[in-house]
XYZ file of C-alpha atoms in Angstrom:
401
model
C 22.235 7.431 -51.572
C 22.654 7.266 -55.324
C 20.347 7.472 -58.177
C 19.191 3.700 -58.619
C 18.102 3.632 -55.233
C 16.588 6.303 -55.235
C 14.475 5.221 -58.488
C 13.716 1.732 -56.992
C 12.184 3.194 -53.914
C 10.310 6.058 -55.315
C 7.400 4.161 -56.023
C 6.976 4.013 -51.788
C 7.688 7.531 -50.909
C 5.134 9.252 -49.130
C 3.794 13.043 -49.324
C 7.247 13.743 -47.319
C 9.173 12.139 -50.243
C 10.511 9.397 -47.749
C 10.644 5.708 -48.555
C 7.539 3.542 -46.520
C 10.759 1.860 -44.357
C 11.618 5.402 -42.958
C 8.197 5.923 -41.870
C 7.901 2.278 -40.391
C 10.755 3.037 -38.343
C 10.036 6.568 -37.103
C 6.713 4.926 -35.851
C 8.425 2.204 -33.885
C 10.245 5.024 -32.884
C 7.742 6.651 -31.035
C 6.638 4.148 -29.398
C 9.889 2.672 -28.284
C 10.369 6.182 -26.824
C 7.476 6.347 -25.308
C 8.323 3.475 -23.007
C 10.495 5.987 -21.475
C 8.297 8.467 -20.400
C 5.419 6.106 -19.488
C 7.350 5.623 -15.748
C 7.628 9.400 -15.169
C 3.973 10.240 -14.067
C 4.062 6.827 -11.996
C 7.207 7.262 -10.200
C 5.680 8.834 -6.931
C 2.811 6.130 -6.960
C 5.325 3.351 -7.176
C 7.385 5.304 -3.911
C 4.094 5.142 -2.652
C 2.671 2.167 -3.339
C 5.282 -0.316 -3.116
C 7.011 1.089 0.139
C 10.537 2.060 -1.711
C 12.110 5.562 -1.554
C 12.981 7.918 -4.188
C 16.381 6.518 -4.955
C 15.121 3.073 -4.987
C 12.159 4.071 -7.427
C 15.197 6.146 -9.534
C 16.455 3.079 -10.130
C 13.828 1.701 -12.543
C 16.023 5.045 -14.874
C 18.885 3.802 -13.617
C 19.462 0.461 -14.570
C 17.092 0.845 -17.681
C 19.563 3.229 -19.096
C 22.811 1.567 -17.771
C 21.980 -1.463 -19.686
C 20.760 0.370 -22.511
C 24.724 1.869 -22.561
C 26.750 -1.361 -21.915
C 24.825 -3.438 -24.408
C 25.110 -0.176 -27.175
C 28.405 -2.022 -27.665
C 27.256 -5.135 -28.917
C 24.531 -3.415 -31.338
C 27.167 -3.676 -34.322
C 27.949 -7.072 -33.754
C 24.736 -8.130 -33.845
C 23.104 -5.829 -36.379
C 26.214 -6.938 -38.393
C 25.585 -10.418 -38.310
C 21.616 -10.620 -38.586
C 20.962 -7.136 -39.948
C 18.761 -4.457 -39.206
C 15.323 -5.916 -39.249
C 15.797 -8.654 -36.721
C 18.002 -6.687 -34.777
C 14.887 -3.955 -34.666
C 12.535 -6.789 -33.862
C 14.862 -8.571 -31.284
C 14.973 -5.114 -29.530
C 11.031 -5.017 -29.589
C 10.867 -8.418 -28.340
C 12.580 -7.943 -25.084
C 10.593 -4.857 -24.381
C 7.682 -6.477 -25.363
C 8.349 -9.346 -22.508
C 10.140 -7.205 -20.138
C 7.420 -4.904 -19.624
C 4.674 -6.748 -19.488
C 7.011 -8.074 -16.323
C 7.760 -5.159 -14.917
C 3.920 -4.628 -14.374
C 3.468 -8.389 -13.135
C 5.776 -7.742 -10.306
C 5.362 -7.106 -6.707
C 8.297 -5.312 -5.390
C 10.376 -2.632 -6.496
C 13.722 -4.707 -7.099
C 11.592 -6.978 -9.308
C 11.011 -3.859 -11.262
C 14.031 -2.795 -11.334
C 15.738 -5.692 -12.414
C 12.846 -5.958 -15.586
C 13.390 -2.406 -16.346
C 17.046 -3.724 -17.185
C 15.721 -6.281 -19.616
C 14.015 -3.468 -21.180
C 17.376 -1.300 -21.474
C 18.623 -4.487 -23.603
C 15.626 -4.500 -25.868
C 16.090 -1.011 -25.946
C 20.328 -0.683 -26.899
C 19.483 -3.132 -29.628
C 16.308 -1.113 -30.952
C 17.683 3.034 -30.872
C 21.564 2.506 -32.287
C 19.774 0.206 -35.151
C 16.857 2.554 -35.839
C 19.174 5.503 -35.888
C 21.728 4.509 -38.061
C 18.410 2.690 -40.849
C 16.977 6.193 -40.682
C 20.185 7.913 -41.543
C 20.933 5.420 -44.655
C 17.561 4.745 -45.537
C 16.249 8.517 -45.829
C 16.384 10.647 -48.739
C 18.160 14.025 -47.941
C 21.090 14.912 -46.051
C 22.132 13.210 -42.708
C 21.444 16.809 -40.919
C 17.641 16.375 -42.145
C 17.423 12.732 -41.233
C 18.575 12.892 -38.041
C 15.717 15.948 -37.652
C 13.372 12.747 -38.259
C 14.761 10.387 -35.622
C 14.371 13.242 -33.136
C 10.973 14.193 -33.867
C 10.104 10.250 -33.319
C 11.849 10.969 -30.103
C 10.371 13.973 -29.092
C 6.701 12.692 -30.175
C 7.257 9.503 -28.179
C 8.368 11.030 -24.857
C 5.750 13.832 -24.799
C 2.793 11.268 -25.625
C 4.269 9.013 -23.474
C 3.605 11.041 -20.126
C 0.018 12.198 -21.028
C -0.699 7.621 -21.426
C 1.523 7.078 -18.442
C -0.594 9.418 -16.373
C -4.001 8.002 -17.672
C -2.958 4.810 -17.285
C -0.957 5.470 -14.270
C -4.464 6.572 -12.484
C -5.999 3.379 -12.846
C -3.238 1.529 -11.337
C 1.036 2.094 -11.490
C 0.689 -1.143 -13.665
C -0.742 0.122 -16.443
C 2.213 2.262 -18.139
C 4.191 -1.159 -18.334
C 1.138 -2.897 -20.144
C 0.858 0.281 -22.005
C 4.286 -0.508 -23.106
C 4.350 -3.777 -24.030
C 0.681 -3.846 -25.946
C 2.274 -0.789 -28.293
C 5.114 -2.490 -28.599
C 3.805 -5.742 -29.828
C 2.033 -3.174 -32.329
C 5.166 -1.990 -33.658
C 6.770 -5.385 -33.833
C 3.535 -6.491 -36.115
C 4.077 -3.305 -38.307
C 7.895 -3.878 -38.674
C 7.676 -7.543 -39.010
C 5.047 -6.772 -42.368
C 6.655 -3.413 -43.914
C 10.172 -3.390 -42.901
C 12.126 -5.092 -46.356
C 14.691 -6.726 -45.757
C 18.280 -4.559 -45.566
C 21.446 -5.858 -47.089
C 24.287 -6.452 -44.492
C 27.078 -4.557 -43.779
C 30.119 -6.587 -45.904
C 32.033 -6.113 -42.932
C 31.048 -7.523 -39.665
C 31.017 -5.116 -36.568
C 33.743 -5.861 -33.758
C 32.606 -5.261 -30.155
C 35.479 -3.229 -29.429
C 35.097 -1.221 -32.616
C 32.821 1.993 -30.374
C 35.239 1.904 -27.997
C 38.134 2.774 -30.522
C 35.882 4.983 -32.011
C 36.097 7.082 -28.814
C 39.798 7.844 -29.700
C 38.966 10.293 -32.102
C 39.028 13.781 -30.123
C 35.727 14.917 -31.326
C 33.586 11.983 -31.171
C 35.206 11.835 -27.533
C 34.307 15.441 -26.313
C 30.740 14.979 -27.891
C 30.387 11.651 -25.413
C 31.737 13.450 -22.197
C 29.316 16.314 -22.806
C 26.310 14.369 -23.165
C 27.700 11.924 -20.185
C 27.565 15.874 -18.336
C 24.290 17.441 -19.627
C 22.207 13.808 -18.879
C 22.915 13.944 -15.540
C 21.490 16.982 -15.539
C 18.741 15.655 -17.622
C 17.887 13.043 -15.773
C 17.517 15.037 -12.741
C 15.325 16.774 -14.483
C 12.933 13.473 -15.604
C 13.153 11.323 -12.820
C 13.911 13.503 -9.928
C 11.599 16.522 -10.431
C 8.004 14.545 -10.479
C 8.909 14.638 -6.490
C 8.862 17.922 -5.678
C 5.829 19.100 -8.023
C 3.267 17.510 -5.716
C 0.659 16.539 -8.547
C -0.985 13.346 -9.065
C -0.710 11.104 -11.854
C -2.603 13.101 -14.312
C -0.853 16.426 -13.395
C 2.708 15.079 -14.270
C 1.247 13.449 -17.541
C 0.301 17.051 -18.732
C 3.426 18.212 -17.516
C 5.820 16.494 -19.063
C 3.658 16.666 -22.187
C 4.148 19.775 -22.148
C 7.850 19.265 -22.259
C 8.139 16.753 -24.406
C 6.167 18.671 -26.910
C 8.218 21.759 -27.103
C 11.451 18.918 -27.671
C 9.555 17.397 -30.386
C 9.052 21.042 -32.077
C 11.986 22.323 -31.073
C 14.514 19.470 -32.575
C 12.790 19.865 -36.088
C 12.292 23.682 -36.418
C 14.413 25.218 -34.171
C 17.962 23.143 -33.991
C 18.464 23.581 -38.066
C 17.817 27.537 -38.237
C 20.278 27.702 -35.190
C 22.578 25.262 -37.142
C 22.354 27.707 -40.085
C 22.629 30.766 -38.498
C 25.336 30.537 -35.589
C 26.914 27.229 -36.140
C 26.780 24.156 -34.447
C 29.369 24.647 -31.595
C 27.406 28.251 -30.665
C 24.322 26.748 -30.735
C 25.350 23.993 -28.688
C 27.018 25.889 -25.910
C 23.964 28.170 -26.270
C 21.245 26.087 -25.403
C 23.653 23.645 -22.748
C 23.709 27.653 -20.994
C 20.267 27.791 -21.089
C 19.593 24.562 -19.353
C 22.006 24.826 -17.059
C 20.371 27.931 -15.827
C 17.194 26.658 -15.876
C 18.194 23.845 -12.958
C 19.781 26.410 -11.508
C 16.556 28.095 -11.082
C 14.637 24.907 -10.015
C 17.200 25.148 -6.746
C 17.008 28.107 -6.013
C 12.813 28.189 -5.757
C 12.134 24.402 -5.363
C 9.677 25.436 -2.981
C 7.665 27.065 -5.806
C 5.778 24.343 -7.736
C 5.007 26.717 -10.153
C 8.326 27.569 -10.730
C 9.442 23.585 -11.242
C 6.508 22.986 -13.146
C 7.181 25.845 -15.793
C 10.567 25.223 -15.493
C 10.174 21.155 -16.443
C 8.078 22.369 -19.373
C 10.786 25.334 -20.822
C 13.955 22.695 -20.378
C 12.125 21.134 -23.554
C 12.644 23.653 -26.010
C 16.753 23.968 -24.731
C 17.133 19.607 -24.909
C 15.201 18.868 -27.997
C 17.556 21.664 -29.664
C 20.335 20.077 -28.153
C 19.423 16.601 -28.652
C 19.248 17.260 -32.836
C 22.537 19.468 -33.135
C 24.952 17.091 -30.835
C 23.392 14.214 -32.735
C 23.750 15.376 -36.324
C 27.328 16.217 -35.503
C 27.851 13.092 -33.586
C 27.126 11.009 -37.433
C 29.330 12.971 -39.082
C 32.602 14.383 -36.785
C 34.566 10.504 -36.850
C 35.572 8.561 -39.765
C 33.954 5.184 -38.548
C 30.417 3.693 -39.821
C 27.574 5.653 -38.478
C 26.173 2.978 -36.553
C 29.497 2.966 -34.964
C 29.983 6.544 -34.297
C 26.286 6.382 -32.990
C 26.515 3.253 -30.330
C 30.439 4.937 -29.167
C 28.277 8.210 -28.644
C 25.477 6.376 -26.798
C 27.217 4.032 -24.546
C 28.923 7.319 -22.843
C 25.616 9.260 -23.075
C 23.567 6.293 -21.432
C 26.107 5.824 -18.090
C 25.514 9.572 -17.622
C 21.669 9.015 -17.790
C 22.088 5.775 -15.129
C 24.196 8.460 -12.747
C 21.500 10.790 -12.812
C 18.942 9.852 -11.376
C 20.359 8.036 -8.461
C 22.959 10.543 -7.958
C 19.844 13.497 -7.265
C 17.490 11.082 -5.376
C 20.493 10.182 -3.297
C 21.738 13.321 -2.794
C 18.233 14.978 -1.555
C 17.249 12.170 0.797
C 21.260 13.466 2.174
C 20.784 16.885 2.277
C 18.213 18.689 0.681
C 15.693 19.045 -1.953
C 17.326 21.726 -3.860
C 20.833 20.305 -3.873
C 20.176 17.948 -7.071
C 19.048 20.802 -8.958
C 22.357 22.409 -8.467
C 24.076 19.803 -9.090
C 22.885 18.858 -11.997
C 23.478 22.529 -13.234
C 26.654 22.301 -12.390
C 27.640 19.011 -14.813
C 25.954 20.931 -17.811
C 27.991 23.760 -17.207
C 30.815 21.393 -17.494
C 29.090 20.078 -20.400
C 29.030 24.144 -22.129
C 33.264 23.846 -21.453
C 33.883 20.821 -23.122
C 32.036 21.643 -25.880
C 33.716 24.992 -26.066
C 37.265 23.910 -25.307
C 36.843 21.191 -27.901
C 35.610 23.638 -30.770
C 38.672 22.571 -32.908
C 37.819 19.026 -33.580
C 33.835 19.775 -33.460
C 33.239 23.095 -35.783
C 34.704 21.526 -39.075
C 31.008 19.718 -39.378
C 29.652 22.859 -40.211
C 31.794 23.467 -43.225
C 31.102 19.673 -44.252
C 27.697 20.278 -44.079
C 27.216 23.733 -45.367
C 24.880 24.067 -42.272
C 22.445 21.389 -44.322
């Protein structure tokens, strides 16, 4: 940002010295992220409940984050064509509906299918809000995109501990829970977002896909496609094998999604600083993949998949903030381009995930997703590492900002 803007909007900033948008945004943020992790302290309730197996109850991760990638590729040609603030609200809107759905329904494929409608609200919400934070925010892109993944970590650790206390009264409430914040955020958006200039040029929807043609911005994809599978098997497949009740995976995975919040904003930029991005990277993708590993080889031990849920936080949120700060800056496209290309590939990995573990324990055996979701992040660590060329040059941009 230059100097004039920077003058008109001083008058708004906060103790943080960030305009009153930025803040709007990193609340809607939270809650839009905490959508996500409503579902995991419900899933074995729903399995339960509703008469559907694992796999079918994976689904409701599945097809919300397949959507969420397919429709990443239209975010630029809308956002492009009725700018940020109704593309934000639009987003909210068909979460807003969509949930409240979801918990209306009566069968699992009913669910599913509304969990899809959420993905949609969802594409058109996260490429948007990431790409306002980034050119709304005073500081570099590095510290911005620390912001957008605190909102993220924030929303999916609260979001277990409400999913679980809502999840107790009934497997309905988490997608009530949804919608009701939601409808919050679209109030607060709707009164403090200002309105955002257009792009001059309008988006194409093929524009993320040739985005993927540049070698970095491709490698980046492919390794989160890898390390969200193993993710994902993480998130939706594990809350089946800890045997706790609603409550006990809400503290869980607050627990996890804690140390991700703390980890993406303190952690990921002294790592950045003092080893480099690529290091860092393959550092902590080694750390999770381990970490599965583990999971497989005692899955017997709740203790050790409960502790084990928990620690994968502080390796992701680490991740999460040094793959995304590069992903913003390693292509010479518009960041909202760069950040839907990155995003579509990210979000099929997240659909295969959970489906592909749920599938492949109700085959074999409950250990076998663990390893293979190990397995993908290890094949996450070599494309990161193979691909140093077209990745490490960020750092020298950036001065490790």
């Amino acid at each position: 940002m230059n100097s004039e803007p920077g003058r008109s909007l001083n008058a708004q900033y906060q103790s943080a010295k960030q305009p009153v948008v930025v803040w709007v945004i990193f609340f809607a943020t939270i809650i839009s992220f905490m959508g996500l992790g409503l579902v995991d302290p419900i899933s074995p309730a729903i399995a339960q409940q509703l008469d559907a197996t694992p796999s079918q109850v994976s689904l409701l991760f599945s097809s919300y984050n397949l959507i969420t990638g397919i429709a990443l590729l239209i975010t630029g040609v809308v956002s492009s064509r009725i700018g940020i603030k109704w593309t934000l609200l639009t987003g909210i809107l068909f979460i807003i509906v969509f949930s409240a759905l979801a918990g209306s329904s009566n069968g699992i494929w009913q669910i599913v299918s509304f969990r899809g409608g959420s993905g949609l609200g969802n594409s058109l919400f996260i490429a948007t809000a990431l790409s306002a934070i980034v050119g709304l925010a005073i500081g570099s892109t590095a510290k911005a995109i620390i912001l957008y993944e605190a909102a993220i970590g924030l929303g999916i650790s609260v979001g277990p501990l409400l999913g679980g206390e809502l999840g107790s009264i009934s497997w309905r409430g988490p997608f009530y829970g949804v919608s009701v914040l939601m409808i919050i955020a679209f109030l607060v958006l709707l009164l403090k977002m200002p309105r955002v200039e257009k792009p001059k040029v309008k988006s194409s929807i093929l524009d993320p896909i040739k985005a993927l043609k540049f070698p970095g911005l491709f490698r980046l994809g492919l390794t989160a496609f890898l390390y969200n599978i193993g993710f994902f098997t993480l998130m939706a497949y594990a809350p089946f094998v800890m045997d706790l009740d609603e409550h006990g995976l809400g503290y869980v995975f607050l627990g996890w999604g804690l140390y991700l919040a703390l980890t993406s904003v303190f952690i990921a930029p002294k790592l950045q600083v003092r080893f480099g991005t690529v290091k860092s990277m393959c550092a902590m993708l080694t750390l999770f993949a381990f970490t599965l590993l583990a999971m497989g080889i005692w899955t017997d031990s709740k203790t050790v998949i409960i502790v084990s849920v928990i620690i994968a936080g502080l390796f992701l949120g680490t991740n999460n903030t040094l793959i995304t700060t590069v992903v913003m800056q390693v292509a010479p496209v518009e960041r909202a381009t760069a950040s839907a290309a990155y995003s579509f590939v990210r979000f099929i990995g997240s659909a295969v995930g959970p489906l592909l573990a749920t599938k492949l324990a109700e085959a074999y055996s409950s250990a076998v997703p663990f390893y293979t979701g190990a397995v993908f992040v290890f094949l996450g660590v070599l494309v990161v590492a193979f691909g140093r060329k077209h990745i490490a040059h960020v750092d020298q941009i950036s001065g490790h900002s």
